[in-house]
Structure formats: structure tokens, C-alpha cells
Amino acid sequence: MAQGARRTVGQVVAVVVLAVAVTAFLSVAAVRHGFFDLHVYRGALVWWVHDGGEIYDYLKPGTQYGFTYPPFAALVMLPMAYLSWHGAIVVSVAAGVATAAVLIWWLLDPVSRRAGWTRWFAFAVALCLAAAFEPMRETINFGQVNTLLLFLVAVDLLRLLPRDSRWAGVGIGLATAIKLTPGIFLIYLLATGRWRAALTATGTAAGATVLAAALFPDAAREFWTSALWNTGRVGELAFVSNQSLRGVVARLDPQSPSTLAWLALVAATVALWIRRSRAAVAAGDEAAGLALTGAVMCLVSPVTWVHHLVWLLPGLLLLVDHGMAAPPRSRRRHLLLAAATVGYGFLTSRIVWAWEQDFSGIDGFLFGNTYVWISLALLAFLPLGRRGEPLDRGEPPVPAGRSAVEAAGVPQLDQPDRRTPAGERHRIGRLLTIR
């Protein structure tokens, strides 16, 4: 058997073994939520469309949970009212897996090409690891929309903005109209000076919201005047699944959490995010902008359930990207790949749930908020800037020139590399001129 064929067979066997191992792990570690959130969505839509009730009056029987998204989300999910329960599950799972797969491909494929990996093999391994990732498996098991929102934002930041497309901002606008929290990416666009994209995103979000209000005026009135402000519908702030800064503060004093302390932490976190986001854009690193803003969104949102932490996935993949771009056997490569491994390991382990019943004491503070610390670490220390040239040509990555931004710990590309192909040099030079 030829060497190439033996390699392919070995890779297929490795993927099969990994898939079996992940399946065994999920059979033990994954919690079966019975598509709880999907049940809420579909139940509210059936109540609204077929039973004549108001969508925001619906509560899942025996619970306090109801439909909490804006009316445009109800419009997007409306076909669910006409699907059977099992049909809704199939659509939900398929959409979640497909959007996650596309995002992973966009972020991982450049790493594969630079490192000389077999691309299908790297992608298959990443999908298996993503299936074990707790926020991802929770998103699928709840029937949540997190990967769809992440995909819409990634279309803008990874595909449209780098090409200076006039459509950049549409994805962020739609995501914001579906669920308000991605609206922080509007602030990201404004803070980093992309005025046209910010205007497009704002116009898209406003247009989608107005369209839903025109179609469903009663639902829009109830959402914006009542349901939006009813915090009792989202759950207990001190619950260990709330891995946000608000959750940290609430767990320190569940009976009387300090709003002032939370606001102070949010202000400091947002200031750090703005500084690092501007540095990322100055370095031409939109992928880092996606990762940083996803992390800060999880931190400053009053409620960030574990399944919302799929927004940390780009940051972990970028750690791998930067690690593989570093010189082989270098301290930087080992440190970054170790950080990605540790972050992924904790975010797969369900460690915070060991403190679900009692999060008091130092151990509860340190380990019951583990995912918050990972979000903060990604926000503060994620490397920024170009990840280097392909490694399969036998050439080491080209070191970036130093700048005021890099002096603050952020690598930045100052000049196009002379070894870069002429067409790519022209594109990089044009981007540097524009910026």
C-alpha cells in the first residue's frame, strides 16, 4: 500500500476512534434537556398561531419560562408552529450543526493550510471535539439558537468586512433583531470606526423590527412595554449556570447582590474590550474582533447560561491558530496550545456544576465561576494580528514589525512580506492603505 493511502487509512481510523470516544463521553457526561428551550419556542408559537393566545403570555406548563425574544424572532421561527414536534427537533439540530460546522471551517481551514494538515482530517477532528464542547452540546440539547446568531455575526466579521462589502452589517443587524444581546457587535463596529457597516447593521435591525411590529402590532407592543422588562422569566441570577459577571456578583450575596459592584466590573471590562478591539482592527484581525466581542458579550450580559458560551469557540480556535503559526518547539507555541487545551478542557468538563448546590467559600468562588475566568482570560490575553505564512513551504512565519499597538502586547503587520505572492502583496498593501 502506498504511503499516501496508508496515511489516509490511518486518518480515517483515527476519526472513527475519536468519534466513538466522544460518543461514549457524551453518553456519560451530556445532560438530556429534552430540547427544553425548543419546547418553549414551539409551544409559544402554537399557542399564538393555533390557539389564539398572545405569544408573550405563554409559559411552559409547570415552569416560569416563556418566549423572551423580540417579535422578529417569532417571525423567523413561525414555520415551527406548522411542524410536528419531531420535525422541529430535526430542523433545530440540523441548523445548529450546519452553522457550527461552517464557522469551524472558516476559522480552522487557514490553520490547516498553513500547518500542512490534511484539511478534511483536521475538520473532522474539530467537529468531534466541538460535539463534546459543553456549550455546544448544551445548545443542541436545549434546542437553542446560539450557533445561528454566531454564524450571522461571523458572516459579517469573517467574510464581508475583510472584503469591504457594502453588505457588511446585515448579519449583525439580523442577529440583533432576533435576540438583543448581539447588538454589542453594533457597538464594536462604532468603536472601531466602521461607520458604513454600523449604519447597515442598525438599518437592518431597525427594518426587521419595524417589519415584525407591522405584522404583529400586539406582540410588539407587549414585548417592548412588558415582556422585555420581566426579568423573572429568564431564571435565577445566582444559579451556577449564569457564567457572567452578574452571576459572579450574585453568587457572592444571593439575597442582595450589589448592582454597583456589577456595574463597576462591567465598566472596566468594556474599557478593556474597546482598547483591545481597536488594536485588533488596527492589526487587520477581524477574527479576533469576533472572539473579543463574543467574550465581552458573555461577561457583561446579566444572564449568560452555559450554552451561550459557544461565543468563546472562536477565541479557542484562534489560540490554536496563533500557536501553530509560532515557530516549532518555541515557548510561545507551547504556551498558546496549552492555553487552548486547558480552556477547552475546562469548558468540556462541567466543572462548575460541582458547585451547583453550594457555591460559597473560596473554592466555590474560584471553581464555580471557572467559565467566567476563561472569558476574562480570552478578552485580556488573546493574541492579535496576522498569524503568519503557510508552514508547508518550509519557511518559518515572518515576524511582524513593531508598532505602538504591538508595543502594548499586540502583534501588527506593518509591511507586506516580500515572500508573499505578488497578488497577495497587492491585496495586503491595499488594506493597509485603506486602514
Tab-separated table of N, CA, C and O in Angstrom, residues 418-428:
chain	number	residue	atom	x	y	z
A	418	ARG	N	7.870	40.324	1.597
A	418	ARG	CA	8.346	40.227	0.226
A	418	ARG	C	8.216	38.815	-0.324
A	418	ARG	O	8.251	38.613	-1.531
A	419	ARG	N	8.124	37.820	0.576
A	419	ARG	CA	7.979	36.448	0.104
A	419	ARG	C	6.538	36.114	-0.220
A	419	ARG	O	6.238	35.052	-0.726
A	420	THR	N	5.590	37.005	0.145
A	420	THR	CA	4.186	36.787	-0.171
A	420	THR	C	3.991	36.911	-1.675
A	420	THR	O	4.581	37.792	-2.302
A	421	PRO	N	3.180	36.061	-2.316
A	421	PRO	CA	2.921	36.186	-3.750
A	421	PRO	C	2.463	37.584	-4.112
A	421	PRO	O	1.813	38.273	-3.331
A	422	ALA	N	2.759	37.985	-5.358
A	422	ALA	CA	2.528	39.373	-5.763
A	422	ALA	C	1.087	39.789	-5.598
A	422	ALA	O	0.788	40.892	-5.135
A	423	GLY	N	0.139	38.907	-5.971
A	423	GLY	CA	-1.277	39.274	-5.851
A	423	GLY	C	-1.672	39.515	-4.419
A	423	GLY	O	-2.428	40.425	-4.101
A	424	GLU	N	-1.142	38.680	-3.509
A	424	GLU	CA	-1.466	38.838	-2.098
A	424	GLU	C	-0.833	40.103	-1.533
A	424	GLU	O	-1.400	40.787	-0.704
A	425	ARG	N	0.431	40.426	-2.024
A	425	ARG	CA	1.063	41.669	-1.568
A	425	ARG	C	0.211	42.866	-1.956
A	425	ARG	O	0.062	43.826	-1.200
A	426	HIS	N	-0.346	42.820	-3.173
A	426	HIS	CA	-1.178	43.928	-3.615
A	426	HIS	C	-2.409	44.078	-2.725
A	426	HIS	O	-2.771	45.180	-2.329
A	427	ARG	N	-3.034	42.921	-2.385
A	427	ARG	CA	-4.230	42.978	-1.546
A	427	ARG	C	-3.896	43.511	-0.158
A	427	ARG	O	-4.584	44.356	0.379
A	428	ILE	N	-2.784	43.016	0.437
A	428	ILE	CA	-2.391	43.474	1.775
A	428	ILE	C	-2.048	44.950	1.735
A	428	ILE	O	-2.446	45.723	2.611
